[in-house]
CSV table of C-alpha atoms and ligand atoms in Angstrom, one decimal:
chain,number,residue,atom,x,y,z
A,249,MET,CA,6.8,17.1,-12.1
A,250,GLY,CA,8.5,16.1,-15.3
A,251,PHE,CA,8.9,13.4,-18.0
A,252,TYR,CA,10.5,11.0,-15.5
A,253,SER,CA,7.8,11.3,-12.8
A,254,ASP,CA,4.8,11.7,-15.1
A,255,VAL,CA,5.6,9.1,-17.8
A,256,ILE,CA,8.5,6.8,-16.9
A,257,LEU,CA,7.9,6.3,-13.2
A,258,PRO,CA,4.2,5.2,-13.5
A,259,ARG,CA,5.3,2.6,-16.1
A,260,LEU,CA,8.2,1.4,-14.0
A,261,CYS,CA,5.8,1.2,-11.0
A,262,ASP,CA,3.4,-0.9,-13.0
A,263,LEU,CA,6.1,-3.2,-14.2
A,264,ALA,CA,7.7,-3.7,-10.8
A,265,MET,CA,4.4,-4.3,-9.1
A,266,ARG,CA,3.6,-7.1,-11.7
A,267,ASN,CA,6.3,-9.3,-10.0
A,268,LYS,CA,4.7,-12.7,-9.9
A,269,GLU,CA,5.9,-13.3,-6.3
A,270,LEU,CA,3.6,-10.5,-5.1
A,271,ALA,CA,0.5,-12.2,-6.5
A,272,PRO,CA,-0.2,-14.6,-3.6
A,273,PHE,CA,0.0,-11.6,-1.2
A,274,ARG,CA,-2.5,-9.7,-3.2
A,275,GLU,CA,-4.9,-12.6,-3.3
A,276,ARG,CA,-4.8,-13.2,0.4
A,277,VAL,CA,-5.1,-9.5,1.3
A,278,ILE,CA,-7.8,-8.6,-1.2
A,279,GLY,CA,-9.6,-11.8,-0.5
A,280,ALA,CA,-10.2,-10.7,3.2
A,281,ALA,CA,-11.8,-7.4,2.2
A,282,GLU,CA,-15.5,-6.8,2.8
A,283,GLY,CA,-18.2,-4.1,2.5
A,284,ARG,CA,-17.2,-0.6,1.4
A,285,VAL,CA,-13.5,-0.7,0.7
A,286,LEU,CA,-11.0,2.2,0.5
A,287,GLU,CA,-7.8,1.2,-1.3
A,288,ILE,CA,-4.9,3.6,-0.6
A,289,GLY,CA,-2.5,4.3,-3.5
A,290,VAL,CA,-4.2,2.0,-6.0
A,291,GLY,CA,-1.3,2.5,-8.5
A,292,SER,CA,-2.0,1.0,-11.9
A,293,GLY,CA,-5.0,-1.0,-10.4
A,294,LEU,CA,-3.4,-4.5,-10.1
A,295,ASN,CA,-5.7,-5.3,-7.1
A,296,LEU,CA,-8.9,-4.2,-8.7
A,297,PRO,CA,-9.8,-7.4,-10.6
A,298,LEU,CA,-9.3,-9.4,-7.4
A,299,TYR,CA,-12.2,-7.8,-5.4
A,300,ARG,CA,-15.3,-10.1,-4.9
A,301,ALA,CA,-18.4,-10.2,-2.8
A,302,PRO,CA,-18.7,-9.5,0.2
A,303,VAL,CA,-17.0,-6.4,-1.1
A,304,ALA,CA,-19.8,-4.0,-2.2
A,305,GLU,CA,-17.9,-1.1,-3.6
A,306,VAL,CA,-14.2,0.0,-4.0
A,307,LEU,CA,-13.1,3.6,-3.5
A,308,ALA,CA,-9.7,3.7,-5.2
A,309,LEU,CA,-7.5,6.6,-3.9
A,310,GLU,CA,-4.4,7.6,-5.9
A,311,PRO,CA,-2.7,11.0,-6.2
A,312,ALA,CA,-0.9,10.4,-9.5
A,313,SER,CA,-3.2,11.2,-12.5
A,314,SER,CA,-1.2,8.9,-14.9
A,315,LEU,CA,-1.7,6.0,-12.5
A,316,VAL,CA,-5.4,6.8,-12.1
A,317,ALA,CA,-5.6,6.6,-15.9
A,318,MET,CA,-3.9,3.2,-16.0
A,319,ALA,CA,-6.1,1.9,-13.1
A,320,ARG,CA,-9.3,3.0,-14.9
A,321,THR,CA,-8.3,0.5,-17.6
A,322,ALA,CA,-8.0,-2.2,-15.0
A,323,THR,CA,-11.6,-1.7,-13.9
A,324,ARG,CA,-12.7,-3.3,-17.1
A,325,ALA,CA,-11.8,-6.6,-15.5
A,326,SER,CA,-13.6,-5.7,-12.3
A,327,THR,CA,-17.0,-7.0,-11.5
A,328,LEU,CA,-17.7,-4.4,-8.7
A,329,PRO,CA,-18.4,-0.7,-8.7
A,330,VAL,CA,-15.1,1.3,-8.5
A,331,LYS,CA,-15.0,5.0,-7.8
A,332,PHE,CA,-11.7,6.9,-8.1
A,333,LEU,CA,-10.6,9.5,-5.7
A,334,GLN,CA,-7.6,11.5,-7.1
A,335,ALA,CA,-6.2,12.6,-3.7
A,336,SER,CA,-3.5,12.1,-1.2
A,337,ALA,CA,-3.8,9.7,1.7
A,338,GLU,CA,-2.7,12.4,4.1
A,339,ALA,CA,-6.0,14.1,3.5
A,340,ILE,CA,-8.6,11.5,2.6
A,341,PRO,CA,-11.7,13.3,1.1
A,342,LEU,CA,-14.2,11.2,3.1
A,343,ASP,CA,-16.3,11.7,6.3
A,344,ALA,CA,-15.3,9.8,9.4
A,345,GLN,CA,-16.2,6.1,10.0
A,346,ARG,CA,-17.6,5.5,6.5
A,347,ILE,CA,-15.4,2.6,5.5
A,348,ASP,CA,-15.5,-1.1,6.4
A,349,THR,CA,-12.1,-2.1,5.0
A,350,VAL,CA,-9.0,0.0,4.2
A,351,VAL,CA,-6.4,-1.8,2.0
A,352,THR,CA,-2.8,-0.8,1.4
A,353,THR,CA,-0.4,-2.9,-0.7
A,354,TRP,CA,3.2,-1.6,-0.9
A,355,THR,CA,2.1,2.0,-0.4
A,356,LEU,CA,3.1,3.0,3.1
A,357,CYS,CA,6.7,3.0,1.8
A,358,SER,CA,6.0,5.9,-0.6
A,359,ILE,CA,3.6,8.2,1.2
A,360,PRO,CA,5.6,11.2,2.4
A,361,LEU,CA,3.7,11.6,5.7
A,362,ALA,CA,2.9,8.0,6.4
A,363,PRO,CA,1.9,8.6,10.1
A,364,THR,CA,-0.6,11.3,9.0
A,365,ALA,CA,-2.0,9.0,6.3
A,366,LEU,CA,-2.4,6.1,8.9
A,367,ALA,CA,-4.3,8.5,11.2
A,368,GLU,CA,-6.5,9.4,8.2
A,369,MET,CA,-7.2,5.7,7.6
A,370,ARG,CA,-8.1,5.2,11.2
A,371,ARG,CA,-10.5,8.2,11.0
A,372,VAL,CA,-12.4,6.9,8.0
A,373,LEU,CA,-12.7,3.3,9.3
A,374,ARG,CA,-15.9,2.4,11.1
A,375,PRO,CA,-15.5,1.0,14.7
A,376,GLY,CA,-14.6,-2.7,14.2
A,377,GLY,CA,-13.5,-2.1,10.6
A,378,ARG,CA,-10.2,-3.5,9.4
A,379,LEU,CA,-7.0,-2.2,7.9
A,380,LEU,CA,-5.6,-5.0,5.6
A,381,PHE,CA,-2.0,-4.5,4.6
A,382,VAL,CA,1.0,-5.9,2.8
A,383,GLU,CA,4.1,-3.7,2.8
A,384,HIS,CA,7.9,-4.0,2.6
A,385,GLY,CA,9.9,-2.4,5.3
A,386,LEU,CA,12.5,-2.5,8.1
A,387,ALA,CA,14.2,-5.9,8.4
A,388,PRO,CA,14.9,-7.5,11.8
A,389,GLU,CA,18.7,-7.9,11.3
A,390,ALA,CA,21.0,-5.0,12.2
A,391,SER,CA,23.2,-5.7,9.1
A,392,VAL,CA,20.3,-5.5,6.7
A,393,ARG,CA,18.9,-2.4,8.5
A,394,ARG,CA,22.2,-0.6,8.1
A,395,TRP,CA,22.0,-1.2,4.3
A,396,GLN,CA,18.3,-0.1,4.3
A,397,HIS,CA,19.2,3.2,6.0
A,398,ARG,CA,22.2,3.7,3.7
A,399,LEU,CA,20.3,3.0,0.5
A,400,THR,CA,17.0,4.8,1.3
A,401,PRO,CA,18.1,8.4,0.3
A,402,ILE,CA,19.1,7.4,-3.2
A,403,TRP,CA,16.3,4.8,-3.5
A,404,ARG,CA,13.7,7.4,-2.6
A,405,TYR,CA,15.1,9.7,-5.3
A,406,CYS,CA,15.0,7.0,-8.0
A,407,CYS,CA,11.8,5.1,-7.0
A,408,GLY,CA,9.0,7.7,-6.4
A,409,GLY,CA,9.7,8.4,-2.8
A,410,CYS,CA,9.9,4.8,-1.7
A,411,HIS,CA,11.6,4.2,1.7
A,412,LEU,CA,13.3,0.8,2.4
A,413,ASP,CA,13.5,1.3,6.2
A,414,ARG,CA,10.0,2.1,7.5
A,415,PRO,CA,9.1,0.0,10.7
A,416,ILE,CA,5.6,-0.9,9.3
A,417,SER,CA,4.0,-2.7,12.3
A,418,THR,CA,5.3,-0.1,14.7
A,419,MET,CA,3.9,2.7,12.6
A,420,ILE,CA,0.5,1.0,12.4
A,421,GLU,CA,0.3,0.6,16.1
A,422,GLN,CA,1.5,4.1,16.8
A,423,ALA,CA,-1.4,5.4,14.6
A,424,GLY,CA,-3.9,3.8,17.1
A,425,PHE,CA,-4.5,0.4,15.6
A,426,HIS,CA,-4.4,-3.0,17.3
A,427,ILE,CA,-2.7,-5.6,15.0
A,428,ASP,CA,-4.7,-8.8,15.1
A,429,ARG,CA,-2.7,-10.8,12.5
A,430,ILE,CA,0.8,-10.3,11.2
A,431,GLU,CA,3.2,-12.4,9.2
A,432,THR,CA,6.7,-11.3,8.2
A,433,GLY,CA,9.5,-12.6,6.1
A,434,TYR,CA,11.7,-12.2,3.0
A,435,ILE,CA,10.7,-12.9,-0.5
A,436,THR,CA,13.3,-13.6,-3.2
A,437,GLY,CA,15.6,-10.8,-4.0
A,438,PRO,CA,18.1,-8.4,-2.2
A,439,LYS,CA,17.3,-8.4,1.5
A,440,PRO,CA,17.1,-4.6,1.9
A,441,MET,CA,14.2,-4.5,-0.6
A,442,THR,CA,12.3,-7.7,0.3
A,443,PHE,CA,11.3,-7.9,3.9
A,444,MET,CA,7.5,-8.1,3.9
A,445,TYR,CA,4.8,-7.4,6.6
A,446,GLU,CA,1.4,-8.8,5.8
A,447,GLY,CA,-1.6,-8.6,8.2
A,448,SER,CA,-4.7,-6.9,9.5
A,449,ALA,CA,-5.4,-4.4,12.2
A,450,ARG,CA,-8.4,-2.7,13.8
A,451,PRO,CA,-8.9,0.7,15.4
A,452,ALA,CA,-7.8,0.2,19.0
B,198,SAM,C1,4.8,0.9,-5.2
B,198,SAM,S1,3.4,1.7,-5.7
B,198,SAM,C2,2.1,0.5,-5.2
B,198,SAM,C3,0.9,0.6,-6.0
B,198,SAM,C4,-0.3,-0.4,-5.7
B,198,SAM,N1,-0.7,-0.2,-4.3
B,198,SAM,C5,0.1,-1.9,-5.9
B,198,SAM,O1,0.0,-2.7,-5.0
B,198,SAM,O2,0.4,-2.2,-7.1
B,198,SAM,C6,3.2,3.0,-4.5
B,198,SAM,C7,1.9,3.8,-4.6
B,198,SAM,O3,1.8,4.7,-3.6
B,198,SAM,C8,1.2,5.9,-4.1
B,198,SAM,N2,1.4,7.1,-3.3
B,198,SAM,C9,2.5,7.8,-3.1
B,198,SAM,N3,2.2,8.9,-2.3
B,198,SAM,C10,0.9,8.8,-2.0
B,198,SAM,C11,0.1,9.5,-1.1
B,198,SAM,N4,0.5,10.6,-0.5
B,198,SAM,N5,-1.2,9.1,-1.0
B,198,SAM,C12,-1.6,8.0,-1.5
B,198,SAM,N6,-0.9,7.2,-2.3
B,198,SAM,C13,0.4,7.6,-2.5
B,198,SAM,C14,1.9,6.0,-5.5
B,198,SAM,O4,1.3,6.9,-6.4
B,198,SAM,C15,1.8,4.6,-6.0
B,198,SAM,O5,0.6,4.3,-6.6
């Protein structure tokens, strides 16, 4: 921990995640949530004002205390109860099958043990519950993948552990989910950073 990770990085994360091109993804993903929601890696809380009925409650999980503090401010614009869990997704402090919807937006790239975190998400989801996700990750073209693999070591170092080359849909399936909707494609920007996976999955 240090000045960069505690002070600079959370502000950079907030700034980067305010990219206007991400807003329609947030609206679609958050708009499909219902019931008791667990959001993983809530960051500075940019999704929090978007939750509406039939969402009853949001549990906002985030390990970084500086981001939790920023996200608490965002709850002022939220119309629903929001409870913060300062914890890591690899060990979610909830009993099994208590959650109707798990949400992750651009978080699976940064979680150190993403397969463990996905197994935890599956554990806390009730049968028939849904994982809603939008993530960036491994691109389909070999040439872009090569750059993603090359850049990831330095990118991780500068950008809070973010990986450019995670195969998001494969990881979700390998954690025991059945993907029932997925859309992929590039947004504007350098190809290694902008290949998106958006969709929903249920415990298989
Ligand atoms: C790029 S930010 C995205 C923030 C937010 N989801 C959004 O859409 O604005 C990545 C987030 O993953 C969180 N993160 C990193 N490691 C994590 C872990 N082990 N468990 C849960 N969240 C984690 C970071 O703290 C950060 O909030």
